[in-house]
Short mmCIF file of C-alpha atoms (C1' of nucleotides) in Angstrom, two decimals:
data_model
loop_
_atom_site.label_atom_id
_atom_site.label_comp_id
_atom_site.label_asym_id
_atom_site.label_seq_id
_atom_site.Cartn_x
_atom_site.Cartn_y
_atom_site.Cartn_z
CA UNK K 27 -31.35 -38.39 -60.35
CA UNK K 28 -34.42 -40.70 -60.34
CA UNK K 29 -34.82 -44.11 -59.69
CA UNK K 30 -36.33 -46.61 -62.61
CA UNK K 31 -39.25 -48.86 -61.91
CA UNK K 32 -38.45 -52.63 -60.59
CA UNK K 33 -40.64 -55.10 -61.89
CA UNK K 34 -40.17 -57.35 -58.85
CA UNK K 35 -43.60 -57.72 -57.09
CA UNK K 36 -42.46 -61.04 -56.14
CA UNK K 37 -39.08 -61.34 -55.18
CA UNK K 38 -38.26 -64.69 -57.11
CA UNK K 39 -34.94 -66.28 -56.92
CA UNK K 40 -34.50 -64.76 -60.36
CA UNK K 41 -32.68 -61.35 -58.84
CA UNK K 42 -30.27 -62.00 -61.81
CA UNK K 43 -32.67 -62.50 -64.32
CA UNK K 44 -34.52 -59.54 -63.19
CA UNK K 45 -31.39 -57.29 -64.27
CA UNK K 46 -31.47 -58.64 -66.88
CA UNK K 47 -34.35 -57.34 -68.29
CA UNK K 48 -34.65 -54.08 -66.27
CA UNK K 49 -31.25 -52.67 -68.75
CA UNK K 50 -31.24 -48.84 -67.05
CA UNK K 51 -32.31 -45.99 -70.16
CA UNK K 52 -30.95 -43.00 -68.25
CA UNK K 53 -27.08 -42.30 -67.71
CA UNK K 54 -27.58 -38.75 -69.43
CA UNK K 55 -24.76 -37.12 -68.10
CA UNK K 56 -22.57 -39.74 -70.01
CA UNK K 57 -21.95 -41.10 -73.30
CA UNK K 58 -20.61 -44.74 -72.12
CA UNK K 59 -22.66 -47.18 -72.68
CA UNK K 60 -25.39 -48.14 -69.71
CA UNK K 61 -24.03 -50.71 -67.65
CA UNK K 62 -26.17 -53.22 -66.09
CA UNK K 63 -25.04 -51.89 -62.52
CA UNK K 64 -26.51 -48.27 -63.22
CA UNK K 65 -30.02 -50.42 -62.17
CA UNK K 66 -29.34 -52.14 -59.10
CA UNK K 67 -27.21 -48.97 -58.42
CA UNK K 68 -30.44 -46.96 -58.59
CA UNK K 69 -32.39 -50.42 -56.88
CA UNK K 70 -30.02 -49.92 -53.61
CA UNK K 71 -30.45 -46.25 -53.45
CA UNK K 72 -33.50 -46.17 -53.54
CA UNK K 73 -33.89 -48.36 -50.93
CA UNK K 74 -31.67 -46.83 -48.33
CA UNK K 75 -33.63 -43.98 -48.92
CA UNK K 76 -36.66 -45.43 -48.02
CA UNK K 77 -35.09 -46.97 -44.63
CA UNK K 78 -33.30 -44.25 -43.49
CA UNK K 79 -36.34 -42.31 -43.74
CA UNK K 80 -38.19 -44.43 -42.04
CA UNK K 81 -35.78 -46.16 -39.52
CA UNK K 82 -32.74 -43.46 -38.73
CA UNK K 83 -29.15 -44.28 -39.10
CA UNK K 84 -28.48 -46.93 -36.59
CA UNK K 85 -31.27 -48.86 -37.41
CA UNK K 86 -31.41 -48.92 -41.12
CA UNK K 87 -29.32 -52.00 -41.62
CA UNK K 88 -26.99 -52.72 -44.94
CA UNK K 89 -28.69 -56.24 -44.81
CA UNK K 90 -32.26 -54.86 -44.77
CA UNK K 91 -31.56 -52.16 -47.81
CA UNK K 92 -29.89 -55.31 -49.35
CA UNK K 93 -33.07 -57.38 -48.88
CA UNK K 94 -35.32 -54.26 -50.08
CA UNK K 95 -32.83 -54.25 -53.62
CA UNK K 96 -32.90 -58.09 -53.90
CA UNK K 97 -28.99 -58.27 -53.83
CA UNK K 98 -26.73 -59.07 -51.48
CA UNK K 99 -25.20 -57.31 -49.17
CA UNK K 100 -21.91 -57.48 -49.91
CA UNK K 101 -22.84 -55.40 -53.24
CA UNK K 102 -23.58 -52.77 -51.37
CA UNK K 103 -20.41 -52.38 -49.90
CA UNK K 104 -18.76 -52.77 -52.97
CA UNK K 105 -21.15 -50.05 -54.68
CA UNK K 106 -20.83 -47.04 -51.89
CA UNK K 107 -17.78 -48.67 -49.95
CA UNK K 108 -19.30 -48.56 -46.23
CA UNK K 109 -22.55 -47.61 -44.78
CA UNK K 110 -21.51 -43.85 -43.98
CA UNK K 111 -20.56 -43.92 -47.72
CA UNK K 112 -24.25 -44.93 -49.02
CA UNK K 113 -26.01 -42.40 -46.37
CA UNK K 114 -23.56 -39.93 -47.99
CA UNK K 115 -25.03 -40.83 -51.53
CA UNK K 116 -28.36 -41.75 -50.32
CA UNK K 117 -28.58 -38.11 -48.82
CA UNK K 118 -27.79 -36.41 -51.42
CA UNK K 119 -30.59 -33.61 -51.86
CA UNK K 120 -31.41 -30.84 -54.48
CA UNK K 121 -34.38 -28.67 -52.40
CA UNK K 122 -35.16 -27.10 -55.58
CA UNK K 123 -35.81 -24.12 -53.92
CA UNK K 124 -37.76 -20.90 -55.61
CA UNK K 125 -36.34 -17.64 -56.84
CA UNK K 126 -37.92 -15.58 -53.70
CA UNK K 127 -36.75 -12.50 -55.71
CA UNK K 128 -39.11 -12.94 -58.52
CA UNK K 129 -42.36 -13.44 -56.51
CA UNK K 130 -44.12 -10.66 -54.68
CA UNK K 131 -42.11 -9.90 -51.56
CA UNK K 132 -44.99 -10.34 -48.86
CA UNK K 133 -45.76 -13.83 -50.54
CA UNK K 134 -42.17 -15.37 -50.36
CA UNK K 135 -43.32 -16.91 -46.73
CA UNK K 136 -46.22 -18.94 -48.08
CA UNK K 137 -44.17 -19.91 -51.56
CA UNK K 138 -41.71 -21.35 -49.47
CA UNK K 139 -43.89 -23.24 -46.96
CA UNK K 140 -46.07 -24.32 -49.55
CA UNK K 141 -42.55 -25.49 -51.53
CA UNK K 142 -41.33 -27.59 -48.51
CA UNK K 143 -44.44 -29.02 -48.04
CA UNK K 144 -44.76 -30.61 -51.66
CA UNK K 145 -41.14 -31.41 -51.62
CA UNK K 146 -41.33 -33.37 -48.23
CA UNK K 147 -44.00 -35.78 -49.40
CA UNK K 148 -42.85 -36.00 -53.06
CA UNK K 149 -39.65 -37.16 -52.23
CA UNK K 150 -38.12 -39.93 -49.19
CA UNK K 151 -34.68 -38.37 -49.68
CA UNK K 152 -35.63 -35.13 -47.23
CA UNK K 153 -37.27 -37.34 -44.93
CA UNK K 154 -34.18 -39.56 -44.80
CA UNK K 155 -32.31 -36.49 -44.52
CA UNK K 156 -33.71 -35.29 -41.11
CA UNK K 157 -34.18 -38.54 -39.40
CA UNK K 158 -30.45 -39.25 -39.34
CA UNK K 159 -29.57 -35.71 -38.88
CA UNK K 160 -31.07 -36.37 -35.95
CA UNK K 161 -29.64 -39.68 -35.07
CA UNK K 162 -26.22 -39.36 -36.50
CA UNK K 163 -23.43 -36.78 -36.19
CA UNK K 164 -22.84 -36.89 -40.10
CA UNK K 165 -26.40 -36.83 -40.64
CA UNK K 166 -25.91 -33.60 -38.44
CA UNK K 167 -23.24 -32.14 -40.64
CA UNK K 168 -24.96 -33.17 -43.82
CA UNK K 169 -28.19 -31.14 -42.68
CA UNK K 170 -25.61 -28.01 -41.53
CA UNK K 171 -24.58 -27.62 -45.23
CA UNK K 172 -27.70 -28.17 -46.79
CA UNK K 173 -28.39 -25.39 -44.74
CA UNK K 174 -25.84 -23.40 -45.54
CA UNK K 175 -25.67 -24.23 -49.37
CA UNK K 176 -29.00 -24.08 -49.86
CA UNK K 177 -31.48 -22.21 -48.12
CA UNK K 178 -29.44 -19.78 -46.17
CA UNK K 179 -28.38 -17.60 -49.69
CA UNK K 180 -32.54 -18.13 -50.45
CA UNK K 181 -32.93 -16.36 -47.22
CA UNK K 182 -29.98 -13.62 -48.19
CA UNK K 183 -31.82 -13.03 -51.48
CA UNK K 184 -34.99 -10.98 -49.61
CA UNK K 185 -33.30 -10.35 -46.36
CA UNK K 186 -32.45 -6.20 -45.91
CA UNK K 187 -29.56 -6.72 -43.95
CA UNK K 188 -26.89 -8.98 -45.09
CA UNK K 189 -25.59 -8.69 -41.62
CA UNK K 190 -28.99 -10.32 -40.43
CA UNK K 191 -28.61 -13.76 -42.78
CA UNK K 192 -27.47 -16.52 -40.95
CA UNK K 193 -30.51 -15.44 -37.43
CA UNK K 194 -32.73 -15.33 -40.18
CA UNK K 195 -32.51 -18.15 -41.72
CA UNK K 196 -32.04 -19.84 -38.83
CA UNK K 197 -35.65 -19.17 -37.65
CA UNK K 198 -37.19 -20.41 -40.80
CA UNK K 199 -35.27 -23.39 -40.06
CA UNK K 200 -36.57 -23.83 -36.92
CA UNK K 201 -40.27 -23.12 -37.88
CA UNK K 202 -40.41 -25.41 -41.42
CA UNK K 203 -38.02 -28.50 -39.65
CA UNK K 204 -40.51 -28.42 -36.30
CA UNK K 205 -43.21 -28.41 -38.35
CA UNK K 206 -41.32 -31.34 -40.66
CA UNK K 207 -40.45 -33.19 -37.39
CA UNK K 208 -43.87 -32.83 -35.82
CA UNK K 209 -46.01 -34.07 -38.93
CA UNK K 210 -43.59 -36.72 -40.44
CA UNK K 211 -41.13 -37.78 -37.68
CA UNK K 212 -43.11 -37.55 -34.62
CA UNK K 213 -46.72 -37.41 -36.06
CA UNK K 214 -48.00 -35.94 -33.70
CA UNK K 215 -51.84 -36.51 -34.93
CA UNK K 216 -52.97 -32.87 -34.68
CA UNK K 217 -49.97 -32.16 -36.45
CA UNK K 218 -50.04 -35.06 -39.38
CA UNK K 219 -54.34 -33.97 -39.87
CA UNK K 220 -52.99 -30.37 -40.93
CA UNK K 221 -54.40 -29.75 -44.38
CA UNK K 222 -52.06 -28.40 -46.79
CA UNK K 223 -53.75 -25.62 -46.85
CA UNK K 224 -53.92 -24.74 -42.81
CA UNK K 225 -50.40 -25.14 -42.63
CA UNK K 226 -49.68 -22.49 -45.37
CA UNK K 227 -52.09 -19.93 -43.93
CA UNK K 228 -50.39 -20.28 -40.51
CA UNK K 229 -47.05 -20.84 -40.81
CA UNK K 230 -46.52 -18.59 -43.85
CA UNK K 231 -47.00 -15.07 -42.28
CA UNK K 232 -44.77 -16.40 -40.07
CA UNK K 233 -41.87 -17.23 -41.83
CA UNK K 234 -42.47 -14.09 -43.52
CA UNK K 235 -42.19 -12.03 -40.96
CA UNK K 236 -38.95 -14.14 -40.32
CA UNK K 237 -37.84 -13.42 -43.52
CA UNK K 238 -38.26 -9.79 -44.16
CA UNK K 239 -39.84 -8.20 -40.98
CA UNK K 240 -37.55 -5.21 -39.02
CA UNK K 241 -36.48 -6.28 -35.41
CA UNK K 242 -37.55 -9.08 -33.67
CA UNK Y 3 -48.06 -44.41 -1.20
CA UNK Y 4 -44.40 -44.71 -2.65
CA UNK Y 5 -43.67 -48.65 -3.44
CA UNK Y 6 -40.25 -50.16 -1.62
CA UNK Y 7 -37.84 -50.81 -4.09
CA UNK Y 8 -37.42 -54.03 -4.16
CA UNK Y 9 -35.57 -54.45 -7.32
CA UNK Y 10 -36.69 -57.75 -8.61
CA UNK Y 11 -36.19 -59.17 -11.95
CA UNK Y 12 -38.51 -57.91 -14.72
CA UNK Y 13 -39.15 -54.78 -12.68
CA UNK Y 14 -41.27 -52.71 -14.28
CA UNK Y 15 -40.22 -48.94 -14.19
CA UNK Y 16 -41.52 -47.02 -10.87
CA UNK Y 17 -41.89 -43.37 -10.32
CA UNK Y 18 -39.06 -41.71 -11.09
CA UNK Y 19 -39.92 -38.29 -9.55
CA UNK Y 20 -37.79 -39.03 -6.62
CA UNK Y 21 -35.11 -38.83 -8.72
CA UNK Y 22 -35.37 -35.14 -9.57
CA UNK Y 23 -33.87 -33.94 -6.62
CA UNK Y 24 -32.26 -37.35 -4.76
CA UNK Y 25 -28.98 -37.29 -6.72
CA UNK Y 26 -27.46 -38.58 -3.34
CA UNK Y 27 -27.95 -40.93 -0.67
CA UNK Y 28 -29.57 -38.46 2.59
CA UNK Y 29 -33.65 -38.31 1.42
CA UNK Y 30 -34.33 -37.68 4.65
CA UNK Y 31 -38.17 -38.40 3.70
CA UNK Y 32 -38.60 -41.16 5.71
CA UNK Y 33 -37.43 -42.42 8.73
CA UNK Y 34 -35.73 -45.72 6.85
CA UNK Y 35 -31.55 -45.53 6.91
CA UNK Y 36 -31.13 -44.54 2.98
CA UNK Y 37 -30.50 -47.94 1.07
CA UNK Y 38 -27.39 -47.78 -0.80
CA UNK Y 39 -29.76 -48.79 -3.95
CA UNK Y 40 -31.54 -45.21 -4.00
CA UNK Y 41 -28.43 -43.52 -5.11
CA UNK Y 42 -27.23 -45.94 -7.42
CA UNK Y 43 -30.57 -45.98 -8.80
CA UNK Y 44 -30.80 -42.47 -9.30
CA UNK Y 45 -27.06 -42.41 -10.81
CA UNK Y 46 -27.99 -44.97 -13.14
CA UNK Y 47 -31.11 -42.33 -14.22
CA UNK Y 48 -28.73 -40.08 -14.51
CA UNK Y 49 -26.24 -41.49 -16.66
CA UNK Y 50 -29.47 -42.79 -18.75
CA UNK Y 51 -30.57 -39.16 -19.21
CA UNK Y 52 -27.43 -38.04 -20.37
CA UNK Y 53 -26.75 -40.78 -22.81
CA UNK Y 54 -30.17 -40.59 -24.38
CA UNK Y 55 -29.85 -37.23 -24.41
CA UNK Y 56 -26.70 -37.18 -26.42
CA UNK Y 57 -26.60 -40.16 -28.53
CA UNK Y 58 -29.91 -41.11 -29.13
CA UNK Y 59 -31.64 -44.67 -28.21
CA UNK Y 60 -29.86 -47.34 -30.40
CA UNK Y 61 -26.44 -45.73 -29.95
CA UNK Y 62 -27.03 -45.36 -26.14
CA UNK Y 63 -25.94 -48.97 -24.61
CA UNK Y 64 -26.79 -50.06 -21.67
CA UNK Y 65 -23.02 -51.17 -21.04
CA UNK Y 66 -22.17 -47.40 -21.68
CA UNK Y 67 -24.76 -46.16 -18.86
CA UNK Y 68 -23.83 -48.60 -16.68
CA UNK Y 69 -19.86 -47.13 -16.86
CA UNK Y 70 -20.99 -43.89 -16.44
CA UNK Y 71 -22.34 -44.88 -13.31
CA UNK Y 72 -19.67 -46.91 -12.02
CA UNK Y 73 -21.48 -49.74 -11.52
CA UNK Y 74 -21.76 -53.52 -13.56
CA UNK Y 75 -24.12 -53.38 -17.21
CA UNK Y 76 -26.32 -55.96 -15.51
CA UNK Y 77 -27.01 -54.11 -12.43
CA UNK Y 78 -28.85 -51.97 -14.67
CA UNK Y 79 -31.20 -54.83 -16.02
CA UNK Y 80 -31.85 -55.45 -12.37
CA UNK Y 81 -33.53 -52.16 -11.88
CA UNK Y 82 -35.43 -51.64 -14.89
CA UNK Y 83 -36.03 -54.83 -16.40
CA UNK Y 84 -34.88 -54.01 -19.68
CA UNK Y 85 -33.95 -51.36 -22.44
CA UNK Y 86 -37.13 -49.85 -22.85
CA UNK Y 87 -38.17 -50.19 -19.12
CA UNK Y 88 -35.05 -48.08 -18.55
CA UNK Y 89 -36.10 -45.31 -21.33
CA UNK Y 90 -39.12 -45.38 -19.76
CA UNK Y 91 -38.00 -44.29 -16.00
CA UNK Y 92 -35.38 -42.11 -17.38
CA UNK Y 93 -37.55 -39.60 -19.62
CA UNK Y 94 -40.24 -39.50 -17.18
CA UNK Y 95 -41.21 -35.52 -17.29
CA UNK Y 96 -42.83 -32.96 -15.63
CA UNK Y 97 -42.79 -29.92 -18.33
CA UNK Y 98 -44.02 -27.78 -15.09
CA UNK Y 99 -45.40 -25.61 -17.61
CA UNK Y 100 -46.73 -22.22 -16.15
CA UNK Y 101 -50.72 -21.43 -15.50
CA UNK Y 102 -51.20 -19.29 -18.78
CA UNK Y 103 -54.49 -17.69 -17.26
CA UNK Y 104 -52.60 -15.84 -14.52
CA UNK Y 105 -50.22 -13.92 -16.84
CA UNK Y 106 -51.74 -10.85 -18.86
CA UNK Y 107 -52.94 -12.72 -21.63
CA UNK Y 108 -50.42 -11.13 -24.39
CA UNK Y 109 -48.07 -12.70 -22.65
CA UNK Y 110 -48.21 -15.75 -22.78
CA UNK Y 111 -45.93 -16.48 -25.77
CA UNK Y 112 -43.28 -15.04 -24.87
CA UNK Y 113 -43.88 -16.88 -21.25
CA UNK Y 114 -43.95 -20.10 -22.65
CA UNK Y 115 -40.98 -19.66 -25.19
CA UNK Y 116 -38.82 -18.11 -22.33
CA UNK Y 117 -40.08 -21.43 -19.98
CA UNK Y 118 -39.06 -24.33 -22.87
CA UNK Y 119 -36.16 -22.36 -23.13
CA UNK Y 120 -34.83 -22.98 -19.34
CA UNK Y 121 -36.40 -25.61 -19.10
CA UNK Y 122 -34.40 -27.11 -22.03
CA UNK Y 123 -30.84 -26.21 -20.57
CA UNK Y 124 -31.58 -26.82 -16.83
CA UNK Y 125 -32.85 -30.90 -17.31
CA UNK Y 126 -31.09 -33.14 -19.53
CA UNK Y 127 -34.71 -34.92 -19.70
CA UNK Y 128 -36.03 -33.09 -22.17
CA UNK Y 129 -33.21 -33.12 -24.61
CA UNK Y 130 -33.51 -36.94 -23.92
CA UNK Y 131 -37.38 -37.26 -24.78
CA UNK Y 132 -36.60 -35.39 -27.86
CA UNK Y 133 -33.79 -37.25 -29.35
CA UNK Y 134 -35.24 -40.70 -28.52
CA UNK Y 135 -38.50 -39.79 -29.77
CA UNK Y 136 -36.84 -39.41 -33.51
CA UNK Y 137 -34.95 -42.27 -33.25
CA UNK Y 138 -37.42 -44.95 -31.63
CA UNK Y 139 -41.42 -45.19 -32.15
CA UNK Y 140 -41.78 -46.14 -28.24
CA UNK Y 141 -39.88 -42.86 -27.89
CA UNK Y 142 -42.40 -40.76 -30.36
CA UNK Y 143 -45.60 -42.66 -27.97
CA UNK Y 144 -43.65 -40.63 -25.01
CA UNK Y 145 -43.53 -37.52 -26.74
CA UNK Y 146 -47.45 -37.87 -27.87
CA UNK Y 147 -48.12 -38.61 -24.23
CA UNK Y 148 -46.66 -35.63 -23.06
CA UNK Y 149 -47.47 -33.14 -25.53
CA UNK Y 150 -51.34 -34.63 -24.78
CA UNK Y 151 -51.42 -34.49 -21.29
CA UNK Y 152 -49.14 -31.43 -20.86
CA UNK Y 153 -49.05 -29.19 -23.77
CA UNK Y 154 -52.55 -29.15 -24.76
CA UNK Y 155 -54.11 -28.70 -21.56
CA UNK Y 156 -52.10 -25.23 -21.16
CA UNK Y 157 -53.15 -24.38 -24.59
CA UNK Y 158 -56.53 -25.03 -24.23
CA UNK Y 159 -56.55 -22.85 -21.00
CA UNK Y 160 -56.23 -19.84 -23.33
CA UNK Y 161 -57.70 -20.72 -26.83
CA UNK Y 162 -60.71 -19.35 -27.39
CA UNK Y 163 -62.22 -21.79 -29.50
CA UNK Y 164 -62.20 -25.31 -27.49
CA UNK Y 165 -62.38 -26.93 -30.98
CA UNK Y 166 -59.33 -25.73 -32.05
CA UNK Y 167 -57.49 -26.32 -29.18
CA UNK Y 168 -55.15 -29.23 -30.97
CA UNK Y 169 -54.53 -27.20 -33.89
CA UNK Y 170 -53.04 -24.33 -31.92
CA UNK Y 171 -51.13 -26.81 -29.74
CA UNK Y 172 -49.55 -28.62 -32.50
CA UNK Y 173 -49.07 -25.23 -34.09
CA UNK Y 174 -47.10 -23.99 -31.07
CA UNK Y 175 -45.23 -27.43 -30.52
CA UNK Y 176 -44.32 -27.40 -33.95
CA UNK Y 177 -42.40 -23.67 -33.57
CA UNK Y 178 -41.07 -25.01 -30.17
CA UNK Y 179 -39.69 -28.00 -31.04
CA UNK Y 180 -38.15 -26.56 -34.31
CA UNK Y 181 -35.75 -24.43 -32.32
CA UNK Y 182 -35.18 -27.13 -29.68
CA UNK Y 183 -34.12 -29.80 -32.45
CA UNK Y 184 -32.30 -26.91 -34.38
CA UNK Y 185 -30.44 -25.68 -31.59
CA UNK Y 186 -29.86 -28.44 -28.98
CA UNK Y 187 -30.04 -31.38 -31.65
CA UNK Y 188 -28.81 -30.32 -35.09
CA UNK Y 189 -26.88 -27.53 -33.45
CA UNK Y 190 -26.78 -25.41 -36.57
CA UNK Y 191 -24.51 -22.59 -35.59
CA UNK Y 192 -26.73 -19.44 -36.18
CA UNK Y 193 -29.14 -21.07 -34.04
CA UNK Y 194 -26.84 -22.09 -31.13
CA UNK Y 195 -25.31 -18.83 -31.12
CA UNK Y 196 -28.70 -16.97 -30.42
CA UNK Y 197 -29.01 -15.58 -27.09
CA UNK Y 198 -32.10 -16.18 -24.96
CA UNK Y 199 -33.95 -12.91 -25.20
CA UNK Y 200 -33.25 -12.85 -29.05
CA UNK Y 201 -35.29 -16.41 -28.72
CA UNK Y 202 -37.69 -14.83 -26.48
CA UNK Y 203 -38.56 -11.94 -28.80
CA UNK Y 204 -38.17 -13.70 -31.92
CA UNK Y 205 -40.50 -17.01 -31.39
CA UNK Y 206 -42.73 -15.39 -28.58
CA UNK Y 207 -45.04 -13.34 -31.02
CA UNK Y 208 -45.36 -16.61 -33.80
CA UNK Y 209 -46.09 -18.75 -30.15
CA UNK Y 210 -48.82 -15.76 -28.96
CA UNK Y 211 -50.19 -16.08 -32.57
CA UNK Y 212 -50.71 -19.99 -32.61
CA UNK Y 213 -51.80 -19.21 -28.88
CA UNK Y 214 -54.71 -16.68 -29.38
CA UNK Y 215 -55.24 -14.75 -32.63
CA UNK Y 216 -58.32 -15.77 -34.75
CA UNK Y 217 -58.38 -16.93 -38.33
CA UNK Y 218 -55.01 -17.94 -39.46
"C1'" DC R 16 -11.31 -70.97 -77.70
"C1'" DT R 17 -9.51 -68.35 -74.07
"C1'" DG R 18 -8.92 -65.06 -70.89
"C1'" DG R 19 -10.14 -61.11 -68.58
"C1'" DC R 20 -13.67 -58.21 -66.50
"C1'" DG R 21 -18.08 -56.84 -64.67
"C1'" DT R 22 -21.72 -58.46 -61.77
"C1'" DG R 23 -23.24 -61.14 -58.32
"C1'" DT R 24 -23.55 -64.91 -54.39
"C1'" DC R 25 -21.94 -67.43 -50.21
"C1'" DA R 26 -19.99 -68.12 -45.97
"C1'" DA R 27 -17.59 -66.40 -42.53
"C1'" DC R 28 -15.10 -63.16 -39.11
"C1'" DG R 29 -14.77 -59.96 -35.33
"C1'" DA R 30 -16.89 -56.73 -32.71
"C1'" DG R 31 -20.58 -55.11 -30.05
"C1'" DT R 32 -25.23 -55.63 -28.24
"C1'" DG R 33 -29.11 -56.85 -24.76
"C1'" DT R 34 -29.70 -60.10 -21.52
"C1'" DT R 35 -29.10 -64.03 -18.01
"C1'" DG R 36 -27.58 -66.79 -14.12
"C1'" DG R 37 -24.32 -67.86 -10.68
"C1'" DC R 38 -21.41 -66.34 -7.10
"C1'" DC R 39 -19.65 -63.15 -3.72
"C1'" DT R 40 -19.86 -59.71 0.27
"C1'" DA R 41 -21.64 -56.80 3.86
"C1'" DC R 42 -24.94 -56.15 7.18
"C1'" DA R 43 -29.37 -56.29 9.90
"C1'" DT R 44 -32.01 -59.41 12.32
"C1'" DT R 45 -32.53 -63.35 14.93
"C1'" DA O 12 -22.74 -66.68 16.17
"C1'" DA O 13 -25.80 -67.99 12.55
"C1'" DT O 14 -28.33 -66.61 8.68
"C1'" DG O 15 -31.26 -64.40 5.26
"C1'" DT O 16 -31.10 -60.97 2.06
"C1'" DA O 17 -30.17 -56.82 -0.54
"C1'" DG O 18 -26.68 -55.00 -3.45
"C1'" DG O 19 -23.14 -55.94 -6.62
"C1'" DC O 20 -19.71 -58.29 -9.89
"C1'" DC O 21 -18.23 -61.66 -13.36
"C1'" DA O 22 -18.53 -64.56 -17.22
"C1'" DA O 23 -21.10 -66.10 -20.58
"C1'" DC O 24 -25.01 -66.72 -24.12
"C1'" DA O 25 -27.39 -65.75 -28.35
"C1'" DC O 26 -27.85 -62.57 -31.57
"C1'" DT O 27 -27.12 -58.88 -35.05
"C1'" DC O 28 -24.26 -55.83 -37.23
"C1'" DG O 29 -20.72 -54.05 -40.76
"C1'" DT O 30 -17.43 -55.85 -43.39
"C1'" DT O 31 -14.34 -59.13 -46.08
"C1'" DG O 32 -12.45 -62.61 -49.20
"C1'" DA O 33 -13.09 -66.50 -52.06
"C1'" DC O 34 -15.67 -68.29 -55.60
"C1'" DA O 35 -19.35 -68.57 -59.74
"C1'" DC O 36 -21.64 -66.96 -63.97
"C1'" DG O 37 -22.12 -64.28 -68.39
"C1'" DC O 38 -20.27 -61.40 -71.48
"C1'" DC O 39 -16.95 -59.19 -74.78
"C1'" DA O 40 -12.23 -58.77 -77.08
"C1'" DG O 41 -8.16 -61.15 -78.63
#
DNA sequence: CTGGCGTGTCAACGAGTGTTGGCCTACATT
DNA sequence: AATGTAGGCCAACACTCGTTGACACGCCAG
């Protein structure tokens, strides 16, 4: 689901040429032939990636993520139909997250603070993910089944009480997003200086407790 | 010691602590007949508040405050100068966060959770500080402003360790504003649904642990 | 060669934005 | 009564945005 490297330090008037070249190696999943597209299809995504991260819904413009791809931005529209359509692919996440079930139980809070943390800087697409989730009532929804798809049946997997699931998970949320919102969003400098490291030794035994601790 | 409003163009953005309380015309705090402009003015904060609050900075027009106050788009330019000038009055905040060293000190977590969490659904403000400080990087200079001059001071009033004082604080704010953005900005169900107290008892140890216990 | 098709550019439209300047009205002061 | 001024409205400007339709180039099959 990666992107391929662009040559294009300078963006020359050559876009076409460019394309040429750059013929995409991956289409795995398929036996057809790759098509010249599959590149600036990757090009653009990556792209809106990188400005919704940085810039929220509203303010990551078509035109800009056009500029970013060196294509116009009329492809765009014609790759991911409208602008809700390329956040939708653009947003599109995998958090890869670990089997809590076959790591010791009172270490499943640090393995998955330590996981988010690597994932968040490895990868724009989370980033993206929370700054118009923030900005953006689909970005909202999109977050809300991450949520639910994803880390909420992680959470069931060590939880006691099935009953107990959705509270549960909800807290890690909160703790891992502020901390996601406070170092990358906000930056809050106190917050962004956290070493790896400090933020693992405090936050884990905290989402652990979240996690598997009785009563509140 | 308070200016006269004499709403000139390119105002800059005055005090808006008047505006707490003044929602109508009668503040009887000075012998001057009320101008008609004080209530207007403080509707217009209002309206601001609320639309920030709810739709964020780029998506909040000025044309759309200026209808919820009843009164013409440019009246609004009039008063604060501009855009920003108008963010700036509107999420002017007072956290009025409690003296930590007068509350038995294994208290204070739960003290300050249970505060934030009034304080959260009693003052559109806040919501508005929080949403505009993801969306806009004027909006994230607020929120450093107030977590500096507000948040750490309290925090350093019971850390033991001056040194670490900004660790624990952006430790705490990062728990805090989890839940806030989780529950009042994503609004992921399990975490809307919560009551207070299950708030209270849930984030007040993690906040008395970033507060006061040693080592991580 | 010819014609379609994939890939891409160009120029424009319509809507919405922040912002500005001119004009109007009520009223307090002279 | 005259008038200065604060408070307010209206219409417009300049700009950017998402989006669209017409046109141009390079490739393959027939």
């Amino acid at each position: 689901m990666e992107d391929e490297a662009k040559p294009g330090p300078a963006r020359e008037a050559d876009a076409g040429a460019a394309a040429h070249l750059a013929v995409s190696a991956q289409v795995a999943t398929d036996g057809r032939p790759p098509r010249r597209s599959d590149s600036t299809r990757a090009a653009i995504l990556r792209a809106a990636r990188e400005r919704f991260a940085s810039d929220g819904y509203e303010r990551a413009t078509i035109r800009a993520v056009a500029r970013d791809a060196a294509i116009d931005p009329s492809m765009v529209m014609r790759y991911f139909g409208n602008k809700e359509g390329l956040f939708a692919a653009a947003s599109e996440i995998d958090l890869r997250l670990p089997e809590l079930t076959v790591v010791p139980a009172d270490e499943a809070g640090t393995r998955l603070v330590r996981h988010f943390l690597e994932r968040w800087e490895g990868d724009e697409t989370l980033n993206a993910l929370v700054r118009v989730g923030v900005t953006n009532p689909a970005g909202a929804e999109r977050v809300h089944s991450v949520f639910r798809d994803q880390v909420a049946p992680v959470v069931a997997s060590v939880c006691p009480d099935p009953q107990q699931v959705p509270v549960r998970a909800a807290l890690v949320a909160s703790q891992i997003l502020g901390m996601a919102v406070s170092r990358y969003v906000l930056r809050l400098p106190p917050a962004a200086a956290l070493t790896h490291e400090e933020i693992v030794n405090w936050l884990g035994p905290t989402v652990q407790r979240y996690l598997t601790a009785e009563g509140p």
